[in-house]
Each structure stands twice: as C-alpha cells, then as structure tokens.
Coordinates of C-alpha atoms in Angstrom, one line a residue:
Chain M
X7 CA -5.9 -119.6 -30.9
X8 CA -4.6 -116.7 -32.7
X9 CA -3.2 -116.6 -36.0
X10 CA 0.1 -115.5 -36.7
X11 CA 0.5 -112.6 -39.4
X12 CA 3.9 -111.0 -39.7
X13 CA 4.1 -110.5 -44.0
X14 CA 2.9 -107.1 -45.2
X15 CA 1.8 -109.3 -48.0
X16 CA -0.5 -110.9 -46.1
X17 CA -4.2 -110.2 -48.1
X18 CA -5.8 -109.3 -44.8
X19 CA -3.0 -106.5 -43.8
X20 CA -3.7 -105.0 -47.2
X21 CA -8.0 -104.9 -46.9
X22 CA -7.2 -103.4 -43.5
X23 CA -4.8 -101.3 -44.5
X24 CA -7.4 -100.5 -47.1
X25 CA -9.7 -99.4 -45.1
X26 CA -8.1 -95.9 -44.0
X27 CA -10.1 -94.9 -47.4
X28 CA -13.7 -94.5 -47.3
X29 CA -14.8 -96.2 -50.3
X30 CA -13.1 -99.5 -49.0
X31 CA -14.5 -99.0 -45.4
X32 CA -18.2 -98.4 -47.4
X33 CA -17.3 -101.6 -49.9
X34 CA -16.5 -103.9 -46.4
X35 CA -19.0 -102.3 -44.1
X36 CA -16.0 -102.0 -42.1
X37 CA -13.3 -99.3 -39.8
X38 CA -10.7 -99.0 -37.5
X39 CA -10.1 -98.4 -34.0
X40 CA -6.9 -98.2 -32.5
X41 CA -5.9 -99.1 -28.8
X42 CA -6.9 -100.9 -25.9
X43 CA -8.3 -98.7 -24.1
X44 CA -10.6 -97.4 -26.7
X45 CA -11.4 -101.6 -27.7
X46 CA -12.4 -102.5 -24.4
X47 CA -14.8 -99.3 -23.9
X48 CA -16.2 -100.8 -27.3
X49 CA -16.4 -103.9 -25.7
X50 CA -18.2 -102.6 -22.8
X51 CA -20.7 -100.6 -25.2
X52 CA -21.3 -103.7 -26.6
X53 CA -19.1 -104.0 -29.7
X54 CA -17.1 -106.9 -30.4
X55 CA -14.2 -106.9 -33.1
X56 CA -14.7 -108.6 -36.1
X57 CA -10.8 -109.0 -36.0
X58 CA -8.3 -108.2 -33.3
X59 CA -4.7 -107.4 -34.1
X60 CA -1.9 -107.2 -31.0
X61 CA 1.7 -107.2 -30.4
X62 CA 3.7 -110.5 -29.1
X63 CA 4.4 -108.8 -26.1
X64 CA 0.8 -107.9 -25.3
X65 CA -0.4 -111.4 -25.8
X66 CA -0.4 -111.9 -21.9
X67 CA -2.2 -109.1 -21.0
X68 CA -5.3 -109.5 -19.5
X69 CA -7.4 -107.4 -21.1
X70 CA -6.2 -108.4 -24.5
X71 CA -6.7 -112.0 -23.7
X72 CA -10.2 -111.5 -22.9
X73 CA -10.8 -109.6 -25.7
X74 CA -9.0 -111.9 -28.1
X75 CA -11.3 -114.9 -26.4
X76 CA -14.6 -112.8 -26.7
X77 CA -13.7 -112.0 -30.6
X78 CA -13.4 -115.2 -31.3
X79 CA -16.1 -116.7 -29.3
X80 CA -18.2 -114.3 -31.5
X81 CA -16.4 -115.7 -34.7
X82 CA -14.1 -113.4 -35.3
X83 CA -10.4 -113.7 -35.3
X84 CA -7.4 -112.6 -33.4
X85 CA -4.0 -112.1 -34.8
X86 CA -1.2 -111.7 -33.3
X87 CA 1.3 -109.7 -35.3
X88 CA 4.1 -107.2 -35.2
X89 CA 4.5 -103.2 -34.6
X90 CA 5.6 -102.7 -38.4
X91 CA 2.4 -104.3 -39.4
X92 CA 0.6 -102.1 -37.0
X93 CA 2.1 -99.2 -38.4
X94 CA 1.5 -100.4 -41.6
X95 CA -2.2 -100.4 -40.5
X96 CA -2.9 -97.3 -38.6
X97 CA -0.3 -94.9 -40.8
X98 CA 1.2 -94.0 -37.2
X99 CA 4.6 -93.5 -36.7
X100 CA 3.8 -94.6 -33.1
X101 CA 1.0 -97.4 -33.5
X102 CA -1.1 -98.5 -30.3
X103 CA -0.2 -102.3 -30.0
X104 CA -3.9 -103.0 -30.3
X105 CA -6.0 -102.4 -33.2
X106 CA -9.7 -103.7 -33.7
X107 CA -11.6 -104.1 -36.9
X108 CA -15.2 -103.3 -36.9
X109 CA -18.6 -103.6 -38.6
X110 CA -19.8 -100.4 -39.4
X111 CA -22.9 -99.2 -37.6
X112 CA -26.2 -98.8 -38.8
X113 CA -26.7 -94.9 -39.0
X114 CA -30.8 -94.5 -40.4
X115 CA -32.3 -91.9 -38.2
X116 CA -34.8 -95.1 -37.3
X117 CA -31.9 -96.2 -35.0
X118 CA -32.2 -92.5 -33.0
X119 CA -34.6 -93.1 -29.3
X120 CA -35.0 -89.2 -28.6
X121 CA -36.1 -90.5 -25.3
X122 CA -32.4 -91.8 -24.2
X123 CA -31.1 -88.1 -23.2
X124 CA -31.8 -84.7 -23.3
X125 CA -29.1 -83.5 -24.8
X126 CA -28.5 -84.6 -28.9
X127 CA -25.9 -83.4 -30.9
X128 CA -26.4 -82.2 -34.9
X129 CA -24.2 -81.2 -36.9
X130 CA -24.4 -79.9 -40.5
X131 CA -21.9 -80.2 -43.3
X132 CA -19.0 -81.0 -40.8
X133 CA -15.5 -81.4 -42.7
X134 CA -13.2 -82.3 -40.1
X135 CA -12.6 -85.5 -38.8
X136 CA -10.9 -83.9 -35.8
X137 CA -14.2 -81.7 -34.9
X138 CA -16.8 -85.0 -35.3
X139 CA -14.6 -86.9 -33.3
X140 CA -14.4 -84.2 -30.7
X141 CA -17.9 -83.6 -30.6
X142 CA -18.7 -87.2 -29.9
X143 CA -16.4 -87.0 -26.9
X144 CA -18.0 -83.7 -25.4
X145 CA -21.5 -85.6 -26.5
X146 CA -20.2 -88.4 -24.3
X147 CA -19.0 -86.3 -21.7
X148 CA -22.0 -84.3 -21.2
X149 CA -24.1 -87.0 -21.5
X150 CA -25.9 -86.5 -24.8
X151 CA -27.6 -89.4 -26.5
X152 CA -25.8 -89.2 -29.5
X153 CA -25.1 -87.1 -33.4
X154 CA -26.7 -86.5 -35.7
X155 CA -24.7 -85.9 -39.3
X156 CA -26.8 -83.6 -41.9
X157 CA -25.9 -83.2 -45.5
X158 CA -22.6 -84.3 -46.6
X159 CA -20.6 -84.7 -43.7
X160 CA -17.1 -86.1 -43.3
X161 CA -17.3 -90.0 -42.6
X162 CA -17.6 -90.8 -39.0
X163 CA -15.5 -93.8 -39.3
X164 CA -12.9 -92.7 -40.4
X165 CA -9.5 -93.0 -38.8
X166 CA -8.9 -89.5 -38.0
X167 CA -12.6 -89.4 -36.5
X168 CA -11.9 -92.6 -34.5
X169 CA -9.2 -91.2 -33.2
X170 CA -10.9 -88.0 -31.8
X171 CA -13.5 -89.6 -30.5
X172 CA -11.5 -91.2 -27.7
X173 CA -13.7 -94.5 -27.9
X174 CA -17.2 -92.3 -27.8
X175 CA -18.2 -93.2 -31.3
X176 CA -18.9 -96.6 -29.4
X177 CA -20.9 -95.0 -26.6
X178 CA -22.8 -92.4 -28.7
X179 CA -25.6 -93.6 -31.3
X180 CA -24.8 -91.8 -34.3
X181 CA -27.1 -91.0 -37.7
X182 CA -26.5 -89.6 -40.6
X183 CA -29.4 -88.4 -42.6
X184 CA -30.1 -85.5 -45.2
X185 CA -31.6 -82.0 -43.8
X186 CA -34.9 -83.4 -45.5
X187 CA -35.1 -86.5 -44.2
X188 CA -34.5 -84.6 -40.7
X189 CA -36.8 -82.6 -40.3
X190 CA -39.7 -84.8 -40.9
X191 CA -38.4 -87.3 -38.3
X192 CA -37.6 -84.3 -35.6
X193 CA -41.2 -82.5 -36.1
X194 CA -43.0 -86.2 -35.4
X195 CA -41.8 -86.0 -31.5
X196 CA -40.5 -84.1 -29.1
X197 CA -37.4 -81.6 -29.6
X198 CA -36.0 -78.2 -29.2
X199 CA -33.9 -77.6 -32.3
X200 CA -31.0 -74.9 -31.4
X201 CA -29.3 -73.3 -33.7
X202 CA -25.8 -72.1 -32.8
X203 CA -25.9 -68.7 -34.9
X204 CA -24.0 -65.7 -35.7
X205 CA -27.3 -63.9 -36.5
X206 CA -29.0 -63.6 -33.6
X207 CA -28.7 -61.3 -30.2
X208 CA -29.4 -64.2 -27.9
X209 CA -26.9 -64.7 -25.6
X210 CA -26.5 -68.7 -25.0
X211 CA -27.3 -67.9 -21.3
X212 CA -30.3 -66.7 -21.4
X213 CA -33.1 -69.3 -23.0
X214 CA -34.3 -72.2 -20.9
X215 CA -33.8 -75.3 -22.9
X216 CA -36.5 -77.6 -22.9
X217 CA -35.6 -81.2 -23.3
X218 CA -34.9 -83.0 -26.0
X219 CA -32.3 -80.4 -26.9
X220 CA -31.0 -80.6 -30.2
X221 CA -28.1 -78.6 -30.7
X222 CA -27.4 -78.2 -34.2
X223 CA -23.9 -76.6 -35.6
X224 CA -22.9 -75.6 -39.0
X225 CA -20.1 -76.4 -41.6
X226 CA -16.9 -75.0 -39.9
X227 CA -16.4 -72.5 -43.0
X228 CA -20.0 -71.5 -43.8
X229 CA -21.9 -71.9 -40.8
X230 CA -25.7 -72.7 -41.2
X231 CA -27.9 -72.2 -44.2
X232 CA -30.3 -69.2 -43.9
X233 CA -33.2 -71.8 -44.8
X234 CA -31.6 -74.0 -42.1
X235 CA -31.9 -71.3 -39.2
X236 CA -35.4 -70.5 -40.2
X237 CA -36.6 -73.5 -39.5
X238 CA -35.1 -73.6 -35.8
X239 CA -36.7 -73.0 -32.5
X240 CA -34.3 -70.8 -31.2
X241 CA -31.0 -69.1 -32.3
X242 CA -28.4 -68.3 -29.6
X243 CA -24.7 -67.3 -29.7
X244 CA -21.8 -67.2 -27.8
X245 CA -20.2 -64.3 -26.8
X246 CA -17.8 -62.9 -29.4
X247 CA -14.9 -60.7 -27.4
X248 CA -12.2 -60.9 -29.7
X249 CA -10.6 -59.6 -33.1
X250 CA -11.1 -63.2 -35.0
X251 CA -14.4 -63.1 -34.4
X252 CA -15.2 -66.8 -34.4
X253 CA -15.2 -70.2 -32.8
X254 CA -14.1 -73.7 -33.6
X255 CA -17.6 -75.7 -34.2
X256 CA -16.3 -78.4 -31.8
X257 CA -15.6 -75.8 -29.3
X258 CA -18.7 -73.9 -30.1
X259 CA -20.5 -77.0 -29.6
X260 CA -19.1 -77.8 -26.5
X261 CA -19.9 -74.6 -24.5
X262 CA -23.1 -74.7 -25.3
X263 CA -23.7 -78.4 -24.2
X264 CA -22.3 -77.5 -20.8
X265 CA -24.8 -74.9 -20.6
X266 CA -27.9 -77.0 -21.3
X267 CA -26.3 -79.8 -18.8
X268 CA -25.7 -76.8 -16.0
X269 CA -29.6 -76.0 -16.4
X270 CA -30.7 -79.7 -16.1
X271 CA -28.7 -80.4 -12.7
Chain P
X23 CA 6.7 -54.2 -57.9
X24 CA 6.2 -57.9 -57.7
X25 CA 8.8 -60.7 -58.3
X26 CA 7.6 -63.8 -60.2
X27 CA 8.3 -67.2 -59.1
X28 CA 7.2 -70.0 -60.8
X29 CA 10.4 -72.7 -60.7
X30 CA 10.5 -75.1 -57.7
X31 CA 14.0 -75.2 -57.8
X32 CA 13.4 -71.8 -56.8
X33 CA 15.9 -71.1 -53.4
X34 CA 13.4 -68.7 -52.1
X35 CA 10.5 -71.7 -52.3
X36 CA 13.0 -74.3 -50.8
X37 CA 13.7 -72.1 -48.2
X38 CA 9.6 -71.5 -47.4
X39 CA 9.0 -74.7 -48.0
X40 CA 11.5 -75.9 -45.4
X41 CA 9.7 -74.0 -42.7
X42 CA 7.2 -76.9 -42.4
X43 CA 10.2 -78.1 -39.9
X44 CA 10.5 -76.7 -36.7
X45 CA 14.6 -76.8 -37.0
X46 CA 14.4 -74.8 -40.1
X47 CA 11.7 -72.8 -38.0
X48 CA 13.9 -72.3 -35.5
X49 CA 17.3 -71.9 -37.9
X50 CA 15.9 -68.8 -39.9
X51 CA 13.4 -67.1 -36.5
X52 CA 10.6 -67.1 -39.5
X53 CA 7.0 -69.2 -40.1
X54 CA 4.1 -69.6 -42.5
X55 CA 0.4 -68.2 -42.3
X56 CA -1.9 -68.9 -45.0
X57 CA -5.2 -67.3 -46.0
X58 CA -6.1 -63.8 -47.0
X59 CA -8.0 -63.5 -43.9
X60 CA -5.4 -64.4 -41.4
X61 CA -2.8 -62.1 -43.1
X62 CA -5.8 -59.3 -43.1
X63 CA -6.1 -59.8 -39.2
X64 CA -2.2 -60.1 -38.8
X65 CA -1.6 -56.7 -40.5
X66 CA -4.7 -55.5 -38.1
X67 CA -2.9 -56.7 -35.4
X68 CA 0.6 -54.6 -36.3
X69 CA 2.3 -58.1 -38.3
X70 CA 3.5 -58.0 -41.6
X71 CA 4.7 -60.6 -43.7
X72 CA 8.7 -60.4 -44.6
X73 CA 7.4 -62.2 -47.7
X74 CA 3.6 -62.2 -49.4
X75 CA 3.1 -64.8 -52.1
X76 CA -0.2 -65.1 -54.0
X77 CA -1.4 -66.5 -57.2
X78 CA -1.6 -64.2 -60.7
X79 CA -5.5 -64.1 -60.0
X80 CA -5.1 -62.6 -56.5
X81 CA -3.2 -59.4 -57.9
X82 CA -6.0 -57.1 -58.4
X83 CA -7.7 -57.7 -54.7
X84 CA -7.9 -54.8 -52.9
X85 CA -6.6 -56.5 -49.8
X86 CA -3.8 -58.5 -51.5
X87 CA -2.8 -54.9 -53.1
X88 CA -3.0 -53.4 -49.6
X89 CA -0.6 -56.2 -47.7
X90 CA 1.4 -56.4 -50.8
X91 CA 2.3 -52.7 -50.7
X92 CA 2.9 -52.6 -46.8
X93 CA 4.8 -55.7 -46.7
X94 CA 7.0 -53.7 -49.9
X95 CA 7.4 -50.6 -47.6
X96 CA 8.5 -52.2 -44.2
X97 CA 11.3 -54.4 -46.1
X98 CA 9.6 -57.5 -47.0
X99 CA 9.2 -58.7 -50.8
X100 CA 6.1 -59.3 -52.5
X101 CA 6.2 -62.6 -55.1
X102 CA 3.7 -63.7 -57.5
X103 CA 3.2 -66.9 -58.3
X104 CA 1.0 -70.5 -59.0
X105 CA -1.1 -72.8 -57.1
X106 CA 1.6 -75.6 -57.7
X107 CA 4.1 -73.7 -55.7
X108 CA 2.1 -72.5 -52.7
X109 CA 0.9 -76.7 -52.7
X110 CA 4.4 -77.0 -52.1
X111 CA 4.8 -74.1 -49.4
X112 CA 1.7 -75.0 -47.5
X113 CA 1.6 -79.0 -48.0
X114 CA -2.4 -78.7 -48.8
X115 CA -4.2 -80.2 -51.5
X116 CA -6.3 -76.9 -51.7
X117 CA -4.0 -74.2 -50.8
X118 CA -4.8 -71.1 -50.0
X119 CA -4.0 -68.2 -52.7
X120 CA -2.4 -66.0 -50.6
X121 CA 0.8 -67.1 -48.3
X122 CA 2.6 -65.0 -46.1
X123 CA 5.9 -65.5 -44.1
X124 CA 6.3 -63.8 -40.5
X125 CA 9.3 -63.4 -38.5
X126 CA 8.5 -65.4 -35.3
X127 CA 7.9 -63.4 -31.8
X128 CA 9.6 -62.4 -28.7
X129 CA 7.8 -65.5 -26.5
X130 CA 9.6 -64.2 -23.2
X131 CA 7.4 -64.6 -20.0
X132 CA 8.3 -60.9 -19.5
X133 CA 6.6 -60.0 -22.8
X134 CA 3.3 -60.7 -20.9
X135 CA 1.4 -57.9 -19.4
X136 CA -1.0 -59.9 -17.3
X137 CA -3.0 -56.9 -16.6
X138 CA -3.8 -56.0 -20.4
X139 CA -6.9 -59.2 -19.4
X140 CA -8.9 -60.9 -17.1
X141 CA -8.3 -64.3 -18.7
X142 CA -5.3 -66.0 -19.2
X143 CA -4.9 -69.5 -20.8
X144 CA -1.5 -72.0 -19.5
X145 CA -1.0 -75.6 -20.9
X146 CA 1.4 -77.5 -20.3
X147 CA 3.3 -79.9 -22.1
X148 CA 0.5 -79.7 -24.7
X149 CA 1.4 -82.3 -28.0
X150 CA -1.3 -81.9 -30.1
X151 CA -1.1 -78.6 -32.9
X152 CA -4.5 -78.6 -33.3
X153 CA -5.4 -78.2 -29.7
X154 CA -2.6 -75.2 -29.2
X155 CA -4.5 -73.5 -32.1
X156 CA -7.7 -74.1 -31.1
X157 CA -7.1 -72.8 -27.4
X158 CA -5.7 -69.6 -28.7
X159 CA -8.6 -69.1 -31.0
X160 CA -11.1 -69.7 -28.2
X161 CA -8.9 -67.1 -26.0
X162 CA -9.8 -64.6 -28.8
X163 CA -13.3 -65.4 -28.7
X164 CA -13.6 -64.8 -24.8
X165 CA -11.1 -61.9 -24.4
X166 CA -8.0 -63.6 -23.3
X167 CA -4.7 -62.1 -22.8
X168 CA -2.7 -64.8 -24.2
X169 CA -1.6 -68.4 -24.0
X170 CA 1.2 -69.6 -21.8
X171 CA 3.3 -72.7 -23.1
X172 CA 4.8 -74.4 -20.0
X173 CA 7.5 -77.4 -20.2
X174 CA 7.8 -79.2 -23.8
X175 CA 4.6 -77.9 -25.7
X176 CA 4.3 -78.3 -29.3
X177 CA 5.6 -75.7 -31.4
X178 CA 2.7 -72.6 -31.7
X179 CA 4.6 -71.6 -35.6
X180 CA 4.0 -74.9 -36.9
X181 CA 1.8 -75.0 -39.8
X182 CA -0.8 -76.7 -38.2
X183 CA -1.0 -75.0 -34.9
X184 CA -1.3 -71.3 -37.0
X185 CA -4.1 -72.9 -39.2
X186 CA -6.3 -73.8 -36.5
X187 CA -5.5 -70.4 -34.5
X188 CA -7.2 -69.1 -37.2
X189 CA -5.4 -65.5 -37.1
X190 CA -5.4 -65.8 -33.5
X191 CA -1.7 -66.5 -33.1
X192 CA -1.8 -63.3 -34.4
X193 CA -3.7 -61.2 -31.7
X194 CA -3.3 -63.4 -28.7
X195 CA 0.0 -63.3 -26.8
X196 CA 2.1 -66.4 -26.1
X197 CA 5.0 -67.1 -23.9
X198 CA 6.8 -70.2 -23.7
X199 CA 8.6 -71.1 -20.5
X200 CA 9.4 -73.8 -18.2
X201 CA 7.2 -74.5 -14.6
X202 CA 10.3 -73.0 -13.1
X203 CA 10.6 -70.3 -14.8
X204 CA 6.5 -69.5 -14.6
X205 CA 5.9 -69.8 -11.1
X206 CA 7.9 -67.2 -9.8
X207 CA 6.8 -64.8 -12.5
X208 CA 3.3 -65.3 -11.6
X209 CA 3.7 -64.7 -7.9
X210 CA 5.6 -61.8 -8.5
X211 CA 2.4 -60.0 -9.5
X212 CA -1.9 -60.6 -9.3
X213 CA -3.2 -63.8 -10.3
X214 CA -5.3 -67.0 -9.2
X215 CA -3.6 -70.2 -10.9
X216 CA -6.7 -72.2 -11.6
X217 CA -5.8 -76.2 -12.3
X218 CA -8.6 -78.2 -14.4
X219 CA -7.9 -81.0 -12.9
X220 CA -10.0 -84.6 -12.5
X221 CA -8.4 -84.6 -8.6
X222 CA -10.9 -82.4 -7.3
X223 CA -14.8 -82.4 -6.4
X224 CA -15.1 -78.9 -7.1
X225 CA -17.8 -77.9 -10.0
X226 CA -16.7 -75.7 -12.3
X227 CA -19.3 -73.3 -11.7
X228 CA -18.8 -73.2 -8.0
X229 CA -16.0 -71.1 -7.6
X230 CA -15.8 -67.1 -8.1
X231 CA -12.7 -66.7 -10.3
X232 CA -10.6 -63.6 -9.3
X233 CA -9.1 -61.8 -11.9
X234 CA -6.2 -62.1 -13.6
X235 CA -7.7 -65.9 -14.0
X236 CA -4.5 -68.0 -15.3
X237 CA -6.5 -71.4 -16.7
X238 CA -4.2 -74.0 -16.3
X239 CA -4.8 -77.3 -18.5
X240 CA -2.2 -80.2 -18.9
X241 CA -0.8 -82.6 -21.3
X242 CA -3.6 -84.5 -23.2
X243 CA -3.0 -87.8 -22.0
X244 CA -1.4 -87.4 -18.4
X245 CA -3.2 -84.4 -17.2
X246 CA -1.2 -81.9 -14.9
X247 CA 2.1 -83.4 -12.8
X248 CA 0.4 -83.4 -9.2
X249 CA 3.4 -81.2 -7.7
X250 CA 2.1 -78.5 -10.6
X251 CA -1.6 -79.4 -9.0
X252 CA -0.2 -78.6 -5.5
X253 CA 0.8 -75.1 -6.6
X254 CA -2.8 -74.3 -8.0
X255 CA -4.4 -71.9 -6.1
X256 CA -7.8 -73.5 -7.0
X257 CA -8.9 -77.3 -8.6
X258 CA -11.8 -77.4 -10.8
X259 CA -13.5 -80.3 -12.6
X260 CA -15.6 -80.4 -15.1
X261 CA -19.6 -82.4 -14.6
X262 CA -18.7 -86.2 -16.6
X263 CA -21.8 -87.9 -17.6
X264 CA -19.8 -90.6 -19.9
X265 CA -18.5 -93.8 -20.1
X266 CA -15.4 -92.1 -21.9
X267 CA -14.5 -90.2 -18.8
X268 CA -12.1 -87.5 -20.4
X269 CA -12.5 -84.1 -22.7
X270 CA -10.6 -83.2 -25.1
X271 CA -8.2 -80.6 -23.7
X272 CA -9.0 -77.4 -25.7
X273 CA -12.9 -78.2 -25.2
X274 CA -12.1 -78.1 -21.2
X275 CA -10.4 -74.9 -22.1
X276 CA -13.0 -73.5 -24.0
X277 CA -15.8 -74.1 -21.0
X278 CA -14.0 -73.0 -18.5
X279 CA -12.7 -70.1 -20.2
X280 CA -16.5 -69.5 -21.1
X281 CA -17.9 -69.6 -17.2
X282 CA -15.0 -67.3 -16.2
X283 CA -16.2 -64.7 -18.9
X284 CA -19.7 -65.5 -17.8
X285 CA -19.2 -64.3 -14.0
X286 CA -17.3 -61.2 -15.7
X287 CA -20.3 -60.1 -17.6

C-alpha cells in the first residue's frame, strides 16, 4: 500500500529534495530520475526504485501500479503524493508525475566487460550535465557498451544528466576512473583508443576502426591533453567548414559513433 | 572614451539585465552575447555591439580595444565596469569579462539566399535553447547556410540559445516562419526537403542528397506533424541499436548534416 505524503515538511521530501546536490546524492548513495517513461526503461534494465513517488491521478495507471508493486516487493516504498511536492522535488516548473529514487551505481572500471560492444564511449574532463547525458543517449542509440568518465568529470547522476540521458544512464554501464587508472586497465585487453583531435589531418572517414572502439573526447573548453593524445592509437577529426571552427563534444561524439557503427554493418 | 558603471541601480544595467526576457527581448529589438571570442567572431562576421561592457582588467586587450573603438565609431557606447554587474547581466556564476549587446536581425524567410549553401538546417517547433544553439553551431562546422525556425520554436536571442551557438548565431543565417509561410517559399526556388523522421525504413546513408539539402528535424518530444512528413520530398532514419529508441534532436542534426557534407566532399 502506498504511503501518503503531501507536507513539504515531510523528512523524506527534504533528503530527496536534497539530493539535486551532489554531496547529498554521494552521502545517500542515491539520485533522481524523473518520469515514467524513463522508470520503466530502468525497470526493464533491471533497476528497481528504492522509492517511487506519483501523482493521485496516476495511481490507476498501469504501469505505475506495477512499478509501485515491484518497488515494494523489493522493499522499497511507494508514495503517493502531490504535483507541488513533485515540483518541490525535481525544481521543474512542470514536474513529470512520476519520480524514482535510486541507488547509485557502482562505477570501478572492474564493472566495464569490453567484450559487450564495440563501440565505448570516454570522455575526459566533461563539464556539462547536458553533453554526458547526451552522450549516453547517442551511446545507447548506436549501440555502444557504455562511458567511460576520466578525470574530474561532472557527476553522472545528477539531475540535469538524468535528464539528458533520456533513461540511457540505465541501459549504458558507466565508470568513472582517473586517466591513470585507465590506461593500465585499457592496455590489459583489447581496444582501439581514438582520439577525437584538432591536431591531426585524419579525416574521421578514412581509418578502419578495429573493435573495441574507444572513442575518447575532451573537456568541451580545452579539448585533450597533449600527454593524453600521445598515448592514443589514432587521432581523427571532423571536418571543420565553418568560421567558429569547433564542435559541441556531444555532437562531436556523435558523428563519429555513427561512423564506426556504418563500418560495422 | 569609456563610461563607468559600477551601481546596479544603474538604468542602463536594468535595462541589459532585463534582456534575459524574451518580452523585453522583443520590446527593445536588442540581445546579449558574452565572451570575447563570440564578440571577436561577431565583429568578423560584420556585427557590432550597440553596447560593449567589460571589466577594468579587460581595458588594455588588444581585442577588447579593437571592438571597443568600433562599437564607439558605428554609434554604440563602450562601458567599463565589475564582475558583480556582468553576474547580473549574464545570470552566470562565472561571467564572462567581456558583454556585448546586439540589435536583433532581420529573420524574414526572404532574407535567405538558399543558394549562398548546399546545406540548410529547418526545425520545427524546437523547445529546448540548447539544442537551437547547438544545431547552428554544428551548421557552422559543416558549411550550412542557416537555420530555419518553423511554427513556435524557442527564441534563437535568448541567453542560452546564443551561448551554446557559440558565435554561430553570429555567422549562420536564421529565419523564423510558420509551415505556411515556408512551404511556398521553398518551392518557389531549388531544394530537396529532407524529413528525419522514425516513419521511414530508409538509412540515412542510402539516399544521394541533392543540393540545396533543407534538413528538416521536429519538435523534441513529438517529432514532425505527419501532414509536414507528407510534404518531405525524402524520409530518412537514423540506424537505433538501443533500448532508448530516440536521439537527441541536435545530435540527429549533426549526423545527418555530417553524411550530406560527406557525399559533397
């Protein structure tokens, strides 16, 4: 049976609420997804909510019913509970009636199978929510395995990433690691690693991939390391034809992951 | 010779500030681009700001000097001023140092010269800021003409959409109209109206694009209406590998835009 929760008092609306900051999510172990849509792909993926918040009026729905029953059958809880309390939650003017609360993944590079595609995202020093949860949808769109987060990257679970990834941040297996700790673990197997580059002639067309790809894109401002590039297999880069002379790293990313998936069909 | 602004209550930084809203956006024909390097490229691209603000520490850069002079000569007024105050213009934490304030363009269909490229981008009804920015900065990158805003887009002068254009609102065209209005223009000249659609079987990478190629993507969440679709001259789709099913719509953009300038090389 669900609980009832309709006072923004209410100690669990403020440790959700709470956890639209990072240090909270990293104190709980726990983030945010919003919408049904997104929950029952999580569901399907294999992730349960530790808590389920909905509307009244979407108490009958089907799919929220049998996500509500699965939460709880896993011993978690479903609350039933108001849009202001949902707003209050996700900081949207328009909140989705359905909001999920969930464990945080474990993200070691140990969790990584190579083997399971081969495509892999990497990106480097990423700042923008928007761009890592965009690159998780391309990555899930083309197929990749998953991302990989070097350095200090922006949090993956964080709303704003959620939110951009559409519901692939449950579909794609995500690590974060340091360049260091990288390196090692990629030379011990099989991988390509590509760097997306502004100092190289190599059109993005030409190479032939080899499998495991691992596409690896810089922080949006600075772009790779020098020490970074060095240590890639090959450096390619997209055709620049215009006056700004740059690319969004999501998009970057993107075009590039098509090509590898055109080659492998 | 510079004027100094330091006071909030300042009617000149109420006035800036209040750009942030598309009425007063709309009210006074003006907008906000920040960053030294997107005023650079605007001023390469034959823009100049009616006003230039930058901090105390920015007066000796050669550039700053440069656009502050210009912007002098053609009418506009040069200000020198604090970080506190271009927080408050710009709305960022980190602002950038240099802040200029353009008059907004003529967005008329019958500003485009569709033969000045072979690549053309259209959205419609496109919400998100981010992805309108994006898309034009990606049209820069591959040689597009310009970006068409069809039906109820989001504003292209909001602050967000000219951040993530990156300049490119500068050197792209744009032209806002309704379908109506669009498809009458179009057949009155050269063009293949190419839909992105997920209504279609037809790879991407099938087709041979004739030139002028007018990509057509549609609102983020519902796609193109299917009376639009029927008006298409061809349907694409891009390969899904995913559970999530969708791309983001400025990363469909981007690929597409991408394979067209591919078959032009």
């Amino acid at each position: 049976m669900p609980r009832e929760i309709t006072a923004f008092s209410n100690p669990l609306v403020k440790r959700v609420r709470n956890l639209r900051e990072k240090r909270h999510r990293r104190e709980e172990g726990l983030f945010i997804a919003e919408g049904l849509r997104i929950l029952a792909e999580a569901e399907e993926a294999g992730h349960l909510p530790l808590y389920i918040f909905y509307t009244a009026e979407m108490e009958n729905h089907m799919m929220v019913r049998r996500l509500a029953y699965a939460c709880e059958a896993a011993g978690g809880e479903a609350i039933e509970t108001n849009v202001d309390i949902l707003h209050k939650l996700s900081g949207k003017d328009n909140p989705q009636t359905v909001l999920g609360v969930y464990a945080e993944f474990d993200t070691r590079l140990t969790t990584i199978d190579r083997s399971a595609s081969g495509i892999w995202m990497v990106a480097q020093s990423l700042r923008d929510p928007g761009n890592l949860g965009t690159i998780l949808r391309t990555g899930d769109a083309v197929g990749a395995g998953g991302l990989i987060l070097l350095d200090e990257c922006v949090d993956p679970f964080s709303v704003e990433a959620v939110r951009a990834s559409m519901g692939a941040l449950f579909t794609q297996s995500i690590a974060q690691a340091t360049w260091a700790e990288f390196v090692p673990w990629l030379r011990a197997g099989p991988g390509q690693l590509v760097a997306l580059s502004l100092r190289t002639d190599t059109d993005y067309r030409v190479p032939t991939y080899a499998a495991p790809t691992f596409l690896l894109v810089g922080n949006e401002a600075r772009g790779l390391p020098s020490d970074y590039e060095d240590e890639c297999d090959l450096h390619v880069k997209l055709p620049m034809r215009g006056k700004a002379d740059s690319l969004n790293a999501a998009i970057a990313t993107a075009v590039m992951a098509y090509q590898v998936l055109g080659q492998r069909d």
